[in-house]
Amino acid sequence: MKSSRNIRNYFRITANRRRTLPILSVGVVTLVVISAVAAAQSPSAAPTDDKAIRPFHFTASKEALADMRKRIAATRWPDKETVDDQSQGVQLATMQALAKYWATDYDWRKCEAKLNALPQFITQIDGLDIHFIHVRSKHPNALPVIITHGWPGSIIEQMKIIGPLTDPTAYGGKAEDAFDVVIPSLPGYGFSGKPTTTGWDPIRIARTWIVLMKRLGYKRFVAQGGDWGNAVTEQMALLGSPELIGIHTNMPATVPPDIDKAAFAGAPAPSGLSADEKHAYDQLTFFYKHGLGYANEMANRPQTLYAIADSPVGLAAWMCDHDAASQALIARVFDGQKEGLTRDDILDNVTFYWFTNTAISSARLYWESKLAFFAPKNVAIPVAVSAFPDELYQAPRSWTEKAYPKLIHYNKLDKGGHFAAWEQPELFSQELRAAFKSLR
């Protein structure tokens, strides 16, 4: 069991592991696939992969939709927070506005139609069904890229960038900027299988992604990720697969050990920091002090979070409270302001988690991982970094150049946060085009 000093296990996890309890069953949904999807693994036998790639689509049943709305309407609300700001968490007014819209005006079928209009597939790797979107560009010599989401993200997070990346001429780009795009669901997330045994950490997922790209016939490709997606993408690079020629990250691992230690302790900023380094240090200090509660709970006791598997509003609140900047953005959206995200964007993602019943299975990735998120990993292949201002910390160029000796692109942007592809798809797409231009 982890000690209290290991609260930052979102970044460095050193504790003993315990076997988790069985996962909860999927709710009332209809999964429609050309071939049957068998998500379960046999813990007593070595997995034998079915290498077939099966088309997939999803339809939530009317009963599931009605049940969700009923649960939202039946929410038992707590008292209002005793402060006038968000320091105690997601405010009651935000959640009540979210719930009202979710139960009455929100239309899941619109999101479902967008999903089902995309080419989606299931294939089995290492004994587990892996779901992915795969869109090939119409342009010749498109560069294949595998893009990995994090928590509380999903494939919903990257849907806005598929068009700009695969068909750049329709979005102000050039044909030579085109990508073939592969967007998988992490194990335990979305439509991918839910592991029934331990061991599905970012390193194993990285190996799985390389198998996936090779199975799709790609002999040369790049990878992109943020949040858990960064952890997986960096591990792909460290595995040394010659097919992977470069990576891009919007949540890089660059923090020097002495800086990290001081930030976690809440110490005054070390002397000699540049303005950008001091800003990053202040962001880290704030996050370590105020933003690690969700990660600590999921890394230590993910199975205990039954409430977010049972209550749609509970799930939504848990997901909204990932980081202060994202939470503030969501609050503004439900207060009627227009931002990079819409009310439907936010509820598409939460509803996706709800219908796939992945609140607990997704949380287990925190329990599984032993990686230090922000510590440099000695990635030796070409790396591109986009530093968004409202990320958990905006990586300074100085730290980035030391962390990634083969840095091929660095850009410090003036807007965008943790869910950059979702919030700022145009900027994000431009970043990926620039990031990999030298590798084409």
Coordinates of C-alpha atoms in Angstrom, one line a residue:
M1 CA 0.0 0.0 0.0
K2 CA 1.3 3.4 -0.9
S3 CA 2.5 5.9 1.8
S4 CA 1.2 9.4 1.8
R5 CA 4.5 10.8 0.5
N6 CA 3.8 8.9 -2.8
I7 CA 0.8 11.1 -3.6
R8 CA 2.5 12.1 -6.8
N9 CA 2.3 8.6 -8.2
Y10 CA 0.8 10.3 -11.2
F11 CA 4.5 10.9 -11.9
R12 CA 6.5 8.4 -9.8
I13 CA 5.0 5.2 -8.5
T14 CA 7.0 3.0 -6.2
A15 CA 4.5 1.1 -4.2
N16 CA 3.5 -2.6 -3.9
R17 CA 0.6 -3.7 -6.0
R18 CA -2.5 -5.5 -5.0
R19 CA -4.8 -7.7 -7.2
T20 CA -8.0 -5.8 -8.0
L21 CA -11.5 -7.1 -7.7
P22 CA -13.5 -8.2 -10.7
I23 CA -14.8 -5.4 -12.9
L24 CA -18.4 -4.4 -13.0
S25 CA -20.5 -5.6 -15.9
V26 CA -21.4 -3.4 -18.9
G27 CA -24.7 -1.6 -18.7
V28 CA -27.7 -1.9 -21.1
V29 CA -26.1 -1.2 -24.4
T30 CA -26.0 -2.7 -27.8
L31 CA -22.6 -3.4 -29.4
V32 CA -23.0 -4.1 -33.1
V33 CA -20.0 -5.6 -34.9
I34 CA -19.5 -7.6 -38.0
S35 CA -17.8 -10.3 -36.0
A36 CA -18.5 -10.9 -32.3
V37 CA -16.4 -8.9 -29.9
A38 CA -14.9 -11.1 -27.2
A39 CA -13.3 -8.8 -24.7
A40 CA -12.6 -11.3 -21.9
Q41 CA -9.2 -12.9 -21.4
S42 CA -8.6 -16.3 -19.9
P43 CA -6.2 -15.8 -16.9
S44 CA -5.2 -19.4 -16.9
A45 CA -4.0 -19.7 -20.5
A46 CA -1.5 -17.9 -22.7
P47 CA -3.4 -15.6 -25.1
T48 CA -3.7 -16.7 -28.7
D49 CA -4.4 -13.7 -30.9
D50 CA -7.0 -13.6 -33.6
K51 CA -5.2 -11.4 -36.1
A52 CA -8.4 -10.6 -37.9
I53 CA -9.4 -6.9 -38.2
R54 CA -13.2 -6.6 -37.7
P55 CA -15.4 -3.6 -38.6
F56 CA -17.2 -2.2 -35.6
H57 CA -19.9 0.2 -34.7
F58 CA -21.9 1.1 -31.6
T59 CA -25.6 1.8 -30.9
A60 CA -26.8 2.6 -27.4
S61 CA -30.2 1.0 -26.7
K62 CA -33.3 3.1 -26.0
E63 CA -33.4 1.5 -22.6
A64 CA -29.8 2.6 -21.8
L65 CA -30.6 6.2 -22.8
A66 CA -33.8 6.2 -20.7
D67 CA -31.9 4.6 -17.7
M68 CA -29.2 7.3 -17.9
R69 CA -31.7 10.1 -18.0
K70 CA -33.6 8.6 -15.1
R71 CA -30.4 8.4 -13.0
I72 CA -29.5 12.0 -13.8
A73 CA -33.0 13.2 -12.8
A74 CA -32.8 11.2 -9.6
T75 CA -29.4 12.7 -8.5
R76 CA -29.3 13.5 -4.8
W77 CA -27.5 16.8 -4.6
P78 CA -25.1 17.8 -1.8
D79 CA -25.2 21.2 -0.2
K80 CA -23.7 24.1 -2.0
E81 CA -20.0 24.7 -1.4
T82 CA -19.1 27.1 1.4
V83 CA -16.8 29.3 -0.7
D84 CA -17.4 31.5 -3.7
D85 CA -14.7 29.9 -5.9
Q86 CA -13.8 26.4 -7.2
S87 CA -11.3 25.7 -4.4
Q88 CA -13.6 23.0 -2.9
G89 CA -14.1 21.3 -6.3
V90 CA -16.6 21.5 -9.1
Q91 CA -19.3 23.9 -8.0
L92 CA -22.9 22.9 -7.4
A93 CA -24.2 25.4 -10.0
T94 CA -22.0 24.0 -12.7
M95 CA -23.1 20.4 -12.1
Q96 CA -26.8 21.3 -11.8
A97 CA -26.6 23.2 -15.1
L98 CA -24.8 20.2 -16.7
A99 CA -27.3 17.8 -15.4
K100 CA -30.3 19.8 -16.6
Y101 CA -28.9 20.0 -20.1
W102 CA -27.8 16.4 -20.1
A103 CA -31.2 15.1 -19.0
T104 CA -33.4 17.3 -21.3
D105 CA -31.6 18.8 -24.3
Y106 CA -28.5 16.7 -25.0
D107 CA -28.7 14.2 -27.9
W108 CA -26.2 11.3 -27.7
R109 CA -27.4 10.1 -31.2
K110 CA -25.5 13.0 -32.8
C111 CA -22.2 11.9 -31.3
E112 CA -23.1 8.3 -32.1
A113 CA -23.7 9.1 -35.7
K114 CA -20.3 10.9 -36.0
L115 CA -18.6 7.9 -34.5
N116 CA -20.3 5.4 -36.7
A117 CA -19.5 7.5 -39.8
L118 CA -15.8 6.8 -39.1
P119 CA -14.1 3.5 -40.0
Q120 CA -13.8 1.7 -36.7
F121 CA -12.3 -1.7 -36.1
I122 CA -11.5 -4.3 -33.5
T123 CA -8.5 -6.6 -33.5
Q124 CA -7.0 -8.9 -30.8
I125 CA -3.5 -8.3 -29.6
D126 CA -1.9 -10.0 -26.6
G127 CA -5.2 -11.6 -25.8
L128 CA -7.2 -8.4 -25.6
D129 CA -9.6 -6.8 -28.0
I130 CA -8.2 -3.4 -29.2
H131 CA -10.6 -0.9 -30.7
F132 CA -9.4 1.8 -33.1
I133 CA -10.4 4.3 -35.6
H134 CA -8.4 4.1 -38.9
V135 CA -8.8 6.7 -41.6
R136 CA -6.5 6.6 -44.6
S137 CA -5.8 9.8 -46.5
K138 CA -6.8 10.1 -50.1
H139 CA -3.4 11.8 -50.7
P140 CA -0.4 9.7 -51.8
N141 CA 2.5 9.3 -49.5
A142 CA 0.5 10.2 -46.4
L143 CA 2.5 9.7 -43.2
P144 CA 0.9 7.2 -40.8
V145 CA 0.4 8.5 -37.2
I146 CA -1.0 6.7 -34.2
I147 CA -2.6 9.1 -31.7
T148 CA -3.2 8.1 -28.1
H149 CA -5.6 9.7 -25.7
G150 CA -5.4 9.9 -21.9
W151 CA -7.7 10.1 -18.9
P152 CA -10.4 11.4 -18.7
G153 CA -10.0 11.6 -22.5
S154 CA -11.0 9.1 -25.1
I155 CA -11.3 8.7 -28.9
I156 CA -13.9 11.5 -28.6
E157 CA -11.0 13.9 -27.8
Q158 CA -9.3 13.4 -31.2
M159 CA -12.3 13.3 -33.6
K160 CA -12.0 17.0 -34.6
I161 CA -8.4 16.5 -35.9
I162 CA -9.2 13.5 -38.2
G163 CA -10.4 15.7 -41.1
P164 CA -7.5 18.3 -41.0
L165 CA -4.9 15.6 -40.7
T166 CA -6.2 13.2 -43.4
D167 CA -7.5 15.8 -45.8
P168 CA -5.3 18.9 -45.2
T169 CA -6.3 20.6 -48.5
A170 CA -9.8 21.0 -47.2
Y171 CA -8.5 22.7 -44.1
G172 CA -5.9 25.1 -45.3
G173 CA -3.0 22.7 -45.6
K174 CA -1.1 21.1 -48.4
A175 CA -1.4 17.6 -49.8
E176 CA 2.1 16.8 -48.7
D177 CA 0.9 17.5 -45.1
A178 CA -1.4 14.5 -45.1
F179 CA -1.5 11.7 -42.5
D180 CA -3.1 8.3 -42.3
V181 CA -4.6 8.4 -38.8
V182 CA -4.9 5.6 -36.3
I183 CA -6.7 6.4 -33.0
P184 CA -6.9 3.4 -30.6
S185 CA -8.9 3.2 -27.4
L186 CA -6.6 2.4 -24.4
P187 CA -7.2 -1.0 -22.8
G188 CA -10.0 -0.6 -20.3
Y189 CA -11.2 2.5 -22.1
G190 CA -14.0 3.0 -24.7
F191 CA -14.7 0.0 -26.9
S192 CA -11.4 -1.8 -26.2
G193 CA -11.4 -4.8 -24.0
K194 CA -11.2 -4.6 -20.3
P195 CA -8.2 -6.5 -18.9
T196 CA -9.2 -9.2 -16.4
T197 CA -5.6 -9.7 -15.3
T198 CA -2.9 -7.3 -14.1
G199 CA 0.0 -6.0 -16.2
W200 CA -1.6 -3.6 -18.7
D201 CA 0.7 -0.7 -18.0
P202 CA 2.0 1.9 -20.6
I203 CA 4.9 -0.3 -21.6
R204 CA 2.7 -3.2 -22.5
I205 CA 0.3 -0.8 -24.3
A206 CA 3.3 0.6 -26.2
R207 CA 4.2 -2.9 -27.4
T208 CA 0.6 -3.4 -28.4
W209 CA 0.5 -0.2 -30.5
I210 CA 3.6 -1.2 -32.4
V211 CA 2.0 -4.6 -33.2
L212 CA -1.2 -2.7 -34.3
M213 CA 0.7 -0.5 -36.7
K214 CA 2.6 -3.4 -38.2
R215 CA -0.6 -5.4 -38.5
L216 CA -2.1 -2.5 -40.5
G217 CA 0.8 -2.8 -42.9
Y218 CA 2.8 0.3 -41.9
K219 CA 6.6 -0.1 -42.1
R220 CA 7.3 3.6 -41.2
F221 CA 5.2 5.7 -38.9
V222 CA 5.1 8.4 -36.2
A223 CA 3.3 8.6 -32.9
Q224 CA 1.5 11.3 -30.9
G225 CA 0.2 11.5 -27.3
G226 CA -0.7 13.6 -24.3
D227 CA -1.5 12.6 -20.7
W228 CA -1.3 8.8 -20.7
G229 CA -0.9 9.1 -24.4
N230 CA 2.5 10.7 -23.8
A231 CA 3.5 7.9 -21.5
V232 CA 2.6 5.3 -24.1
T233 CA 4.2 7.2 -26.9
E234 CA 7.5 7.7 -25.1
Q235 CA 7.6 4.0 -24.3
M236 CA 7.0 3.2 -27.9
A237 CA 10.1 5.2 -28.7
L238 CA 12.1 3.5 -25.9
L239 CA 11.3 0.0 -27.3
G240 CA 13.5 0.8 -30.3
S241 CA 11.2 -0.4 -33.0
P242 CA 12.8 0.8 -36.3
E243 CA 9.4 1.5 -37.9
L244 CA 8.8 4.4 -35.4
I245 CA 10.7 7.3 -36.8
G246 CA 9.6 10.1 -34.4
I247 CA 7.1 11.2 -31.8
H248 CA 5.1 14.3 -30.9
T249 CA 3.8 15.2 -27.4
N250 CA 1.7 17.9 -26.0
M251 CA 2.4 16.9 -22.4
P252 CA 6.2 16.3 -22.4
A253 CA 8.3 14.7 -19.7
T254 CA 11.0 17.3 -19.1
V255 CA 11.2 18.3 -15.5
P256 CA 14.7 18.1 -14.0
P257 CA 14.8 16.0 -10.8
D258 CA 15.9 18.8 -8.5
I259 CA 13.1 21.0 -9.8
D260 CA 10.6 18.3 -9.4
K261 CA 11.7 17.6 -5.8
A262 CA 11.5 21.2 -4.8
A263 CA 8.1 21.7 -6.5
F264 CA 6.5 18.7 -4.8
A265 CA 7.8 20.0 -1.4
G266 CA 6.2 23.4 -2.1
A267 CA 9.6 25.1 -1.7
P268 CA 10.3 28.6 -3.0
A269 CA 11.5 28.5 -6.7
P270 CA 15.2 27.7 -7.0
S271 CA 17.4 30.6 -7.9
G272 CA 18.5 31.1 -11.4
L273 CA 15.3 30.1 -13.2
S274 CA 14.4 31.9 -16.4
A275 CA 10.9 33.5 -16.6
D276 CA 9.6 30.5 -18.5
E277 CA 11.1 28.0 -16.1
K278 CA 9.7 30.0 -13.1
H279 CA 6.3 29.9 -14.7
A280 CA 6.5 26.2 -15.2
Y281 CA 7.7 25.7 -11.6
D282 CA 4.8 27.7 -10.3
Q283 CA 2.4 25.5 -12.3
L284 CA 4.0 22.3 -11.0
T285 CA 3.9 23.6 -7.4
F286 CA 0.2 24.4 -7.8
F287 CA -0.7 21.0 -9.4
Y288 CA 1.3 19.0 -6.8
K289 CA -0.5 20.9 -4.0
H290 CA -4.1 21.1 -5.4
G291 CA -4.5 18.8 -8.4
L292 CA -3.4 15.3 -7.4
G293 CA -6.4 14.0 -5.5
Y294 CA -8.0 12.1 -8.3
A295 CA -4.7 10.5 -9.4
N296 CA -3.9 9.5 -5.9
E297 CA -7.2 7.8 -5.4
M298 CA -7.2 6.0 -8.7
A299 CA -3.6 4.9 -8.3
N300 CA -4.2 3.5 -4.8
R301 CA -7.8 2.3 -4.7
P302 CA -9.5 2.4 -8.2
Q303 CA -12.0 -0.4 -7.3
T304 CA -13.4 1.8 -4.5
L305 CA -14.9 4.3 -7.0
Y306 CA -18.2 2.4 -7.3
A307 CA -20.1 5.7 -7.1
I308 CA -18.9 7.0 -10.4
A309 CA -19.9 3.7 -12.1
D310 CA -23.4 4.1 -10.6
S311 CA -24.1 7.8 -10.9
P312 CA -23.9 9.7 -14.3
V313 CA -23.6 13.0 -12.4
G314 CA -21.0 11.6 -10.1
L315 CA -19.0 10.4 -13.1
A316 CA -19.3 13.8 -14.8
A317 CA -18.1 15.6 -11.7
W318 CA -15.1 13.3 -11.3
M319 CA -14.1 13.8 -14.9
C320 CA -14.6 17.5 -14.9
D321 CA -12.2 17.9 -12.0
H322 CA -9.0 16.8 -13.8
D323 CA -7.2 20.1 -13.6
A324 CA -8.0 23.6 -12.6
A325 CA -7.8 25.2 -16.0
S326 CA -10.0 22.5 -17.7
Q327 CA -12.5 22.7 -14.8
A328 CA -12.7 26.5 -15.1
L329 CA -13.3 26.2 -18.8
I330 CA -16.1 23.6 -18.4
A331 CA -17.7 25.8 -15.7
R332 CA -17.6 28.8 -18.2
V333 CA -19.2 26.6 -20.9
F334 CA -22.1 25.6 -18.7
D335 CA -22.5 29.2 -17.6
G336 CA -23.2 30.1 -21.2
Q337 CA -19.9 31.3 -22.5
K338 CA -18.4 30.0 -25.8
E339 CA -15.0 28.4 -25.5
G340 CA -12.9 25.8 -27.4
L341 CA -15.3 23.1 -26.0
T342 CA -19.1 23.1 -26.2
R343 CA -21.6 21.6 -23.7
D344 CA -22.1 18.7 -26.2
D345 CA -18.4 18.1 -26.5
I346 CA -18.1 17.7 -22.7
L347 CA -21.2 15.4 -22.5
D348 CA -20.2 13.4 -25.5
N349 CA -17.1 12.3 -23.6
V350 CA -18.8 11.6 -20.3
T351 CA -21.7 9.8 -22.0
F352 CA -19.1 7.7 -23.9
Y353 CA -17.6 6.6 -20.5
W354 CA -21.0 6.0 -19.1
F355 CA -22.3 3.7 -21.9
T356 CA -19.0 1.7 -22.0
N357 CA -19.0 1.4 -18.2
T358 CA -15.3 2.2 -18.1
A359 CA -15.2 4.5 -15.0
I360 CA -13.4 1.7 -13.0
S361 CA -11.5 -0.1 -15.7
S362 CA -10.0 3.2 -17.0
A363 CA -8.9 4.2 -13.5
R364 CA -6.8 1.0 -13.1
L365 CA -4.2 2.4 -15.5
Y366 CA -3.1 4.7 -12.7
W367 CA -2.8 1.6 -10.4
E368 CA -0.8 -0.3 -13.0
S369 CA 1.8 2.3 -14.0
K370 CA 5.1 2.7 -12.3
L371 CA 6.4 5.4 -14.6
A372 CA 7.4 8.9 -13.5
F373 CA 5.3 11.0 -15.7
F374 CA 7.3 14.2 -15.8
A375 CA 10.8 12.8 -15.5
P376 CA 12.9 12.7 -18.7
K377 CA 13.1 9.2 -20.2
N378 CA 16.2 9.5 -22.4
V379 CA 14.2 9.2 -25.6
A380 CA 16.7 8.9 -28.4
I381 CA 14.6 9.3 -31.5
P382 CA 13.4 12.6 -33.0
V383 CA 10.8 14.3 -30.8
A384 CA 8.5 17.3 -31.4
V385 CA 6.9 19.2 -28.5
S386 CA 3.9 21.6 -28.5
A387 CA 3.8 23.5 -25.2
F388 CA 0.2 24.7 -24.5
P389 CA -0.2 27.4 -21.8
D390 CA -3.0 25.7 -19.8
E391 CA -1.3 22.3 -19.7
L392 CA -0.4 21.0 -16.2
Y393 CA 2.8 22.8 -16.8
Q394 CA 4.1 24.6 -20.0
A395 CA 7.4 23.0 -20.7
P396 CA 10.1 25.6 -21.2
R397 CA 12.4 25.2 -24.3
S398 CA 15.4 24.9 -22.0
W399 CA 14.1 21.8 -20.2
T400 CA 12.8 20.4 -23.4
E401 CA 16.1 20.6 -25.2
K402 CA 17.8 18.7 -22.4
A403 CA 15.1 16.1 -22.1
Y404 CA 15.0 15.3 -25.8
P405 CA 18.4 15.5 -27.5
K406 CA 16.9 15.0 -30.9
L407 CA 14.3 17.8 -30.6
I408 CA 13.0 18.5 -34.1
H409 CA 10.2 21.0 -33.2
Y410 CA 9.3 23.1 -30.3
N411 CA 6.5 25.7 -30.1
K412 CA 5.2 27.6 -27.2
L413 CA 1.6 28.4 -27.9
D414 CA -0.6 31.1 -26.5
K415 CA -3.9 29.2 -26.1
G416 CA -5.0 25.7 -25.3
G417 CA -4.8 23.3 -22.4
H418 CA -4.6 19.7 -21.4
F419 CA -7.1 18.5 -24.0
A420 CA -5.4 20.4 -26.8
A421 CA -6.7 18.4 -29.8
W422 CA -10.2 18.7 -28.4
E423 CA -10.1 22.4 -27.4
Q424 CA -7.9 23.8 -30.3
P425 CA -8.1 21.3 -33.2
E426 CA -6.9 23.8 -35.8
L427 CA -3.8 24.8 -33.8
F428 CA -3.2 21.2 -32.9
S429 CA -3.4 20.0 -36.5
Q430 CA -1.0 22.8 -37.6
E431 CA 1.4 21.6 -34.9
L432 CA 1.4 18.0 -36.1
R433 CA 2.0 19.1 -39.7
A434 CA 5.0 21.3 -38.6
A435 CA 6.2 18.7 -36.1
F436 CA 6.8 15.9 -38.6
K437 CA 7.6 17.9 -41.8
S438 CA 11.3 17.1 -41.5
L439 CA 10.6 13.3 -41.3
R440 CA 8.6 12.9 -44.4

